[in-house]
PDB file of C-alpha atoms in Angstrom:
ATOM      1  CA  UNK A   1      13.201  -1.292 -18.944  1.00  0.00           C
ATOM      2  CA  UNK A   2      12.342   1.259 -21.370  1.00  0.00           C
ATOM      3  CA  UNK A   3       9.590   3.338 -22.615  1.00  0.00           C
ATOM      4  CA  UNK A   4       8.354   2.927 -25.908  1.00  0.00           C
ATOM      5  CA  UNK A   5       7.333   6.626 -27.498  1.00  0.00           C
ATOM      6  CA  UNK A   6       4.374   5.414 -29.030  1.00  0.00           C
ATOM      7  CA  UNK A   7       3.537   3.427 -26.011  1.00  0.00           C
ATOM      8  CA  UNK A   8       4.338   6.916 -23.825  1.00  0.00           C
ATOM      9  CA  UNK A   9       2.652   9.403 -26.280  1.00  0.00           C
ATOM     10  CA  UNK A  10      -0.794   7.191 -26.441  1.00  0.00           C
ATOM     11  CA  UNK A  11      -0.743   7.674 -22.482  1.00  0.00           C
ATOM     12  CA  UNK A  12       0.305  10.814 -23.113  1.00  0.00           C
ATOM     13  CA  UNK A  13      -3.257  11.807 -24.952  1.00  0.00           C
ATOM     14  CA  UNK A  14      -5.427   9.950 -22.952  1.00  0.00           C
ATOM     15  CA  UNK A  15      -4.664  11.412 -19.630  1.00  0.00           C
ATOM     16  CA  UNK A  16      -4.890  14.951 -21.214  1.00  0.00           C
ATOM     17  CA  UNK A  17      -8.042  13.682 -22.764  1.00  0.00           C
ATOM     18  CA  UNK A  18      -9.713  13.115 -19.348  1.00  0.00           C
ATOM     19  CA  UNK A  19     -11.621  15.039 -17.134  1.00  0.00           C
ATOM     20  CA  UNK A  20      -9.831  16.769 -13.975  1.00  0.00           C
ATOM     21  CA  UNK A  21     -12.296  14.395 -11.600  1.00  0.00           C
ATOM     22  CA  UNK A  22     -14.187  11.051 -12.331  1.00  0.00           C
ATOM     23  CA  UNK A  23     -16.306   9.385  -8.957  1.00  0.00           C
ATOM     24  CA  UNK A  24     -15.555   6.144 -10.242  1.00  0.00           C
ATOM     25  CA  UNK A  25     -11.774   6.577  -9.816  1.00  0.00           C
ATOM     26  CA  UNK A  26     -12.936   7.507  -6.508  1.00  0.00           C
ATOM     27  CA  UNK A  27     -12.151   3.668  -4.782  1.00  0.00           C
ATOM     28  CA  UNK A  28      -9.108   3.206  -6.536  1.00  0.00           C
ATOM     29  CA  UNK A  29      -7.858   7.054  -5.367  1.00  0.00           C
ATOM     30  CA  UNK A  30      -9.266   5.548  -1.389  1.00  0.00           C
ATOM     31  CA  UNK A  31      -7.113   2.648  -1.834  1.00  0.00           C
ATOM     32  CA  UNK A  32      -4.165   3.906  -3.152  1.00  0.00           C
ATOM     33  CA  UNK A  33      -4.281   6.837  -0.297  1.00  0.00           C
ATOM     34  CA  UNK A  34      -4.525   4.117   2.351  1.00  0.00           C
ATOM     35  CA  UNK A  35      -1.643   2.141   0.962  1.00  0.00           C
ATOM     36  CA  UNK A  36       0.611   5.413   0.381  1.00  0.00           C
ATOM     37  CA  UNK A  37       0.214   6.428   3.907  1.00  0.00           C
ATOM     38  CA  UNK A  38       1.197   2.741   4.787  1.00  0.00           C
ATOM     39  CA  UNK A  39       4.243   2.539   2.859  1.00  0.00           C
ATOM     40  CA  UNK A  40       5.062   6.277   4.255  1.00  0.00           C
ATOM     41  CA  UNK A  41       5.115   4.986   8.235  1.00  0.00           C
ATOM     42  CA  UNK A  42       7.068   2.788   7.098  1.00  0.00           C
ATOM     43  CA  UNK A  43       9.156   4.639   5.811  1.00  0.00           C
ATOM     44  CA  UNK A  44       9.532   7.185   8.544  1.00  0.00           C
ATOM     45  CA  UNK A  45       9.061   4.714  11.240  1.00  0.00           C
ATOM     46  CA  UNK A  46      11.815   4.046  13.487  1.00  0.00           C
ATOM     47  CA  UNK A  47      14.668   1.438  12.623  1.00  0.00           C
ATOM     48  CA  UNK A  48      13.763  -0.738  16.415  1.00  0.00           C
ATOM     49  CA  UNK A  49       9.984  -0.951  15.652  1.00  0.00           C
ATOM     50  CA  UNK A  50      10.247  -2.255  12.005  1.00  0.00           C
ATOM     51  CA  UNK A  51      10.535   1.326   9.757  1.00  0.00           C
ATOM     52  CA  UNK A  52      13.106   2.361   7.825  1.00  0.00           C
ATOM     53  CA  UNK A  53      14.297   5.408   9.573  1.00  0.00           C
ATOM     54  CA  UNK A  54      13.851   7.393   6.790  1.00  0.00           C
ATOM     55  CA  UNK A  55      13.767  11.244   7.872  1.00  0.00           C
ATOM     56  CA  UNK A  56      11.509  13.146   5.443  1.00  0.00           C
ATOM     57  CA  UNK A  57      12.212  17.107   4.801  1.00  0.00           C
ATOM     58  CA  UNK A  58       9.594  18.720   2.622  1.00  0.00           C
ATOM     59  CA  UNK A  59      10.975  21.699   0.829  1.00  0.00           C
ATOM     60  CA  UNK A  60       9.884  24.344  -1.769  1.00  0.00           C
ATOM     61  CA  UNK A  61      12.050  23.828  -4.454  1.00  0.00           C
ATOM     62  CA  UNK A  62      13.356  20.249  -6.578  1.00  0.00           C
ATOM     63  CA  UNK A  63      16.054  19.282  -4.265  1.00  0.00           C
ATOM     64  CA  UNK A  64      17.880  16.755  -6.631  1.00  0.00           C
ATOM     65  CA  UNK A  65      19.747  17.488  -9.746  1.00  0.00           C
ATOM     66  CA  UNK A  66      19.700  13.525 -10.579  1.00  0.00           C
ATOM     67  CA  UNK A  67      18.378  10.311  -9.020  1.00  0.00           C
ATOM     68  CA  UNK A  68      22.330   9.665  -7.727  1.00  0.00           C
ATOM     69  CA  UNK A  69      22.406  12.526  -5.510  1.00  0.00           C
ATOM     70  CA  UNK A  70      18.528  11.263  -4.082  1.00  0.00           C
ATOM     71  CA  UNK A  71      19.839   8.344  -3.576  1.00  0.00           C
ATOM     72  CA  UNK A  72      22.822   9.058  -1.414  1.00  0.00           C
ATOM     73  CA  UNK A  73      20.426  11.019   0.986  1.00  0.00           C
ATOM     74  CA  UNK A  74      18.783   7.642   1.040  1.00  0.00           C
ATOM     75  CA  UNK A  75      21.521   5.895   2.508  1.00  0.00           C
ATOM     76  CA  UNK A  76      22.024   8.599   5.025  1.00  0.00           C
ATOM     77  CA  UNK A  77      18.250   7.740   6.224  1.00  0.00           C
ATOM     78  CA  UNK A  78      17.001  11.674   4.681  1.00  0.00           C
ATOM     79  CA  UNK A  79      14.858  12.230   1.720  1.00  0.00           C
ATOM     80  CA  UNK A  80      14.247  15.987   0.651  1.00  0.00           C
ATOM     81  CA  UNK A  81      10.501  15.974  -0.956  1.00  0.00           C
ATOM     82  CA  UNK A  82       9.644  18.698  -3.264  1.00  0.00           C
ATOM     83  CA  UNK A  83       6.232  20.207  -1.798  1.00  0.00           C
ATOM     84  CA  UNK A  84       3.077  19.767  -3.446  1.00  0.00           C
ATOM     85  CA  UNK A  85       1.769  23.137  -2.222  1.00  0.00           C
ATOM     86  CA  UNK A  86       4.869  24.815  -4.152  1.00  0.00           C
ATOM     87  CA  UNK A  87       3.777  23.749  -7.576  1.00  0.00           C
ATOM     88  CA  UNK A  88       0.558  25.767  -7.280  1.00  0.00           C
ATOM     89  CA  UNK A  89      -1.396  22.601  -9.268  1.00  0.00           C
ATOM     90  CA  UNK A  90      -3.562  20.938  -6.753  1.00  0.00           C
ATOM     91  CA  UNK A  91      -4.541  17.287  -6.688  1.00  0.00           C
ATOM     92  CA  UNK A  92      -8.335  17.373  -6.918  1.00  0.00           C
ATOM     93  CA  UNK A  93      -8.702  13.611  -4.718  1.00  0.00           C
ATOM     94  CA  UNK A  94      -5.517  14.089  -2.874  1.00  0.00           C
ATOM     95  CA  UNK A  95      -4.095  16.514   0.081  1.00  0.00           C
ATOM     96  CA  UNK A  96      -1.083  18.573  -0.299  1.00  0.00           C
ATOM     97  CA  UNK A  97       0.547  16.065   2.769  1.00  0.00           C
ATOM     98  CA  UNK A  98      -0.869  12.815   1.160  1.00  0.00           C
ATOM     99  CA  UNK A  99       0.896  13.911  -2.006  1.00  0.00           C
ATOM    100  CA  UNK A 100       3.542  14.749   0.032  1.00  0.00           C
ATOM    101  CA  UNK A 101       4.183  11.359   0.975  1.00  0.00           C
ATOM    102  CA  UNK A 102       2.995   9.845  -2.678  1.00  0.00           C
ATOM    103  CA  UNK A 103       6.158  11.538  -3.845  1.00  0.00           C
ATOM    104  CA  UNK A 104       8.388  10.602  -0.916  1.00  0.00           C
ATOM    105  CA  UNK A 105       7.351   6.733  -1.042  1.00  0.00           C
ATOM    106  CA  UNK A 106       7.983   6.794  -4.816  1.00  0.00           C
ATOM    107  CA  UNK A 107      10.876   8.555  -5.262  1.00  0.00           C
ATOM    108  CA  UNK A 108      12.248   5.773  -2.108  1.00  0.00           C
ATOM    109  CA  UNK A 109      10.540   2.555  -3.291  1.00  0.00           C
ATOM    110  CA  UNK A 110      10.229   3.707  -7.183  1.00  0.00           C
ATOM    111  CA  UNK A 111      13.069   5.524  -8.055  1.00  0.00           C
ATOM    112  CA  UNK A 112      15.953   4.736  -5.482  1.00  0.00           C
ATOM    113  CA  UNK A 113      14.905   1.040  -5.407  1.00  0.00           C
ATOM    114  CA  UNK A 114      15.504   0.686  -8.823  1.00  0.00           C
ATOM    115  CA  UNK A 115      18.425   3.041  -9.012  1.00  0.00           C
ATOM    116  CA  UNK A 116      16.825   4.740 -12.213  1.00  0.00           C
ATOM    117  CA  UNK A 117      16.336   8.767 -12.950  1.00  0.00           C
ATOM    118  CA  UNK A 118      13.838  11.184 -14.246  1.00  0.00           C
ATOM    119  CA  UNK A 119      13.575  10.405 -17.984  1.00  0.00           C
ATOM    120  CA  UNK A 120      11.013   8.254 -19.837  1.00  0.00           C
ATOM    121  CA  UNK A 121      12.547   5.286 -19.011  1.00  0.00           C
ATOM    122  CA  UNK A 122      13.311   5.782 -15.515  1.00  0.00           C
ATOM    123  CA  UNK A 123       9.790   7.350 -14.632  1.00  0.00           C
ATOM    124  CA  UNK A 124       8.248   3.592 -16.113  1.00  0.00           C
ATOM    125  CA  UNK A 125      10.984   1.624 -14.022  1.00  0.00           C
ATOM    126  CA  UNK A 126       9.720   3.638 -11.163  1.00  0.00           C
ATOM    127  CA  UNK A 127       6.464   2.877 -12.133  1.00  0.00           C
ATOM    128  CA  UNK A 128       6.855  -0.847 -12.785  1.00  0.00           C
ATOM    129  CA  UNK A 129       8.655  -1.293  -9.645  1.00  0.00           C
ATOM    130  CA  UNK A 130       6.303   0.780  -6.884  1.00  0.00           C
ATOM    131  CA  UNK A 131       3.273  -1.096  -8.798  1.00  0.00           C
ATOM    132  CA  UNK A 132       4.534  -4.146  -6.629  1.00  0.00           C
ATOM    133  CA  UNK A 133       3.698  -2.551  -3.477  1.00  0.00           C
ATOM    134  CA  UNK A 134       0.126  -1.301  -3.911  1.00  0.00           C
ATOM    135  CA  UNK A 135      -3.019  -3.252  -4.081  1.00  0.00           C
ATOM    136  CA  UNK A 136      -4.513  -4.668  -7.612  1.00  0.00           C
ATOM    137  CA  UNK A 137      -7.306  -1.452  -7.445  1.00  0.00           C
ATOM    138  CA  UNK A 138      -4.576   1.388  -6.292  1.00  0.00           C
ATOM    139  CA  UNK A 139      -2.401   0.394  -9.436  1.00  0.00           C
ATOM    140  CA  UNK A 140      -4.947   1.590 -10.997  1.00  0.00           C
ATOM    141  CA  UNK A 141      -4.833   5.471  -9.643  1.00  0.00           C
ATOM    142  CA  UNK A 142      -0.725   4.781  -9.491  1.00  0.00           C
ATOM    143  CA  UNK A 143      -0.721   4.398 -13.369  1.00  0.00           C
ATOM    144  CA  UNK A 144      -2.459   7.841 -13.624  1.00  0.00           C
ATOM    145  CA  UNK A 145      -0.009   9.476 -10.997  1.00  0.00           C
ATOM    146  CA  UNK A 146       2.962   8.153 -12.636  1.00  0.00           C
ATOM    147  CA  UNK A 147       2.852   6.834 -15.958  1.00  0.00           C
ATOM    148  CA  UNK A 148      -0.135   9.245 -16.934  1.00  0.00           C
ATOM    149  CA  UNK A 149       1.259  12.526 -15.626  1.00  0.00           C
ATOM    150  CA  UNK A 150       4.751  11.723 -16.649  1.00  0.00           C
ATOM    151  CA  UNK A 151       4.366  10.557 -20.308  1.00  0.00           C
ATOM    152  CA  UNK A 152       1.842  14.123 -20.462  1.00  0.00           C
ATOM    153  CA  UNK A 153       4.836  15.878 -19.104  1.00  0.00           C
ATOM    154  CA  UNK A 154       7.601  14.349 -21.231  1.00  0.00           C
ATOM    155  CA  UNK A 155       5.772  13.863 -24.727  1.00  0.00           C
ATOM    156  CA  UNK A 156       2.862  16.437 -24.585  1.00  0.00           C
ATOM    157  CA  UNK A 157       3.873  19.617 -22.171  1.00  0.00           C
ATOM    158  CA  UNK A 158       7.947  19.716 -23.140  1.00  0.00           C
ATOM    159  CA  UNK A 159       9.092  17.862 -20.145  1.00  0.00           C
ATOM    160  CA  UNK A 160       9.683  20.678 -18.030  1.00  0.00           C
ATOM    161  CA  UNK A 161       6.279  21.781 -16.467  1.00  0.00           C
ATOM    162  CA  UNK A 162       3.901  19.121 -14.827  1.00  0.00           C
ATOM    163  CA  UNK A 163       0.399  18.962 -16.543  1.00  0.00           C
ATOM    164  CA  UNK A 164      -2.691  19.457 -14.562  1.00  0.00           C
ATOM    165  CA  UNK A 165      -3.179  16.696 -11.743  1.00  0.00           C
ATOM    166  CA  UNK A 166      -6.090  14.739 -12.123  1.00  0.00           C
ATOM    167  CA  UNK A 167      -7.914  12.092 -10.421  1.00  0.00           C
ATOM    168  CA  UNK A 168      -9.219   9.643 -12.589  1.00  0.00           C
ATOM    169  CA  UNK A 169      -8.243   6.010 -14.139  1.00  0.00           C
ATOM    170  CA  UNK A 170      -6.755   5.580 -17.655  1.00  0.00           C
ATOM    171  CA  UNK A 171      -7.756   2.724 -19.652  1.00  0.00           C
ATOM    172  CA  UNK A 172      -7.027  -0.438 -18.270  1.00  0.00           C
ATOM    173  CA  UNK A 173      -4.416  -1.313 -20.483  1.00  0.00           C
ATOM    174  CA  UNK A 174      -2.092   1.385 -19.633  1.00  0.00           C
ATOM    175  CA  UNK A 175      -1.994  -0.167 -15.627  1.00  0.00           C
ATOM    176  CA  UNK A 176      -1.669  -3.378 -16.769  1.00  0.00           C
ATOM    177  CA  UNK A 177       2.350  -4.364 -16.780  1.00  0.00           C
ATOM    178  CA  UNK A 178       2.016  -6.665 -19.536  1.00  0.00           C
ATOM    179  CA  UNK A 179       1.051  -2.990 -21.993  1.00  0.00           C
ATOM    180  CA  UNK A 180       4.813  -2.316 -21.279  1.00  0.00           C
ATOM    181  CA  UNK A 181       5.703  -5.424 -24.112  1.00  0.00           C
ATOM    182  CA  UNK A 182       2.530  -4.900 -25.728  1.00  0.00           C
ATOM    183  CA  UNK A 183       2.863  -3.937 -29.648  1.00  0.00           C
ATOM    184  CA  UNK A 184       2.652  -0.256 -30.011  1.00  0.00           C
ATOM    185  CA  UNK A 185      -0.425  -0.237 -32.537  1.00  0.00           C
ATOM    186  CA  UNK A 186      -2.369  -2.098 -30.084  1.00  0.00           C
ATOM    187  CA  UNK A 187      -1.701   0.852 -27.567  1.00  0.00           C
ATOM    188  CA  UNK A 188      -2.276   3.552 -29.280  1.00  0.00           C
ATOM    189  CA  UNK A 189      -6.071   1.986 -30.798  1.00  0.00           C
ATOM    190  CA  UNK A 190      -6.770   1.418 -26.848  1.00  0.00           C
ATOM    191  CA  UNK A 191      -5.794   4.832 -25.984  1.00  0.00           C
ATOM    192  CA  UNK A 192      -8.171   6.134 -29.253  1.00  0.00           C
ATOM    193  CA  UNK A 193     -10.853   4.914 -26.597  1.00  0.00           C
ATOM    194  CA  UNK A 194     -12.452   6.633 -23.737  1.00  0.00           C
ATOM    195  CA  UNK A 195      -9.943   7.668 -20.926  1.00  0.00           C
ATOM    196  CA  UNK A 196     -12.560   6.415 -18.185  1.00  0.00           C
ATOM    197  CA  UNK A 197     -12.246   3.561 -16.666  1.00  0.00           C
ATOM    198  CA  UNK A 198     -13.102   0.435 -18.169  1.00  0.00           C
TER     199      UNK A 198
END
């Protein structure tokens, strides 16, 4: 799997495009909560009652220098979690913990289930692959976590510093897995569109 620039820069502008907050991402952001905390106990939850075991250290700085050394913690049942609250840029829907465990079930699910890294192309094989596990209205709010705030990382802010979280819902198209072989023209003439959800 692999990110298209054009495909990544036209998510790129319309997450920047939108407004910090939106109420009408508001159900999707309730749904997409619910289901990360799910997939978190499960996680965490112990090995003889169904979980995975997983023991979950939050910590204040980016604890993996590459997606191989996250995902030999893995296998030892531990997964460091860079902290929301150290990156001084709030979620405006989202608590510092529920982020907390947005970023632990993705980097698990997303990133170690797929065995793929931090790049473009590994950030929308994490994102293709965690879509699976969320309901048809939280994909929504997990293509503005991840494929919005990634692609505005990589292709608009220089890669190395996050953009400005945001809760709200990019167009439709950019949720919908079939926009990963859609032609890039047709992407780019959604994203000229409003950023608000369709």
């Amino acid at each position: 799997m692999r990110l298209d620039p054009v495909v990544g820069a036209a998510i790129a502008d319309a997450y920047l495009a939108a407004p910090v907050r939106d109420e009408r991402a508001y159900p999707a952001y309730a749904a997409f909560c619910r289901e990360t905390v799910r997939q978190y106990h499960f996680l965490v939850g112990r090995v003889e009652f169904g979980g995975l075991g997983v023991e979950v250290r939050i910590v204040d700085t980016d604890p993996y220098p590459d997606v191989a050394s996250m995902v030999a913690d893995v296998r030892q049942r531990r997964l460091k979690v860079w902290a929301s609250a150290a990156g001084d840029n709030p979620h405006p829907y989202l608590s510092d913990g529920e982020n907390d465990m947005f970023r632990a079930v993705h980097d698990v699910f997303g990133h170690a289930g797929t065995g793929r890294g931090f790049d473009r192309h590994g950030e929308e094989a994490a994102w293709w692959k965690h879509r699976t596990m969320y309901s048809p209205l939280a994909r929504r709010a997990l293509a503005t976590e991840t494929r919005g705030q990634n692609c505005a990382r990589i292709f608009r802010c220089g890669g190395g510093r996050f953009p400005e979280q945001k809760a709200v819902l990019l167009p439709r198209v950019f949720s919908d897995p079939r926009s990963v072989s859609v032609a890039p023209a047709d992407v780019a003439s959604a994203a000229a569109g409003s950023a608000a959800p369709r």
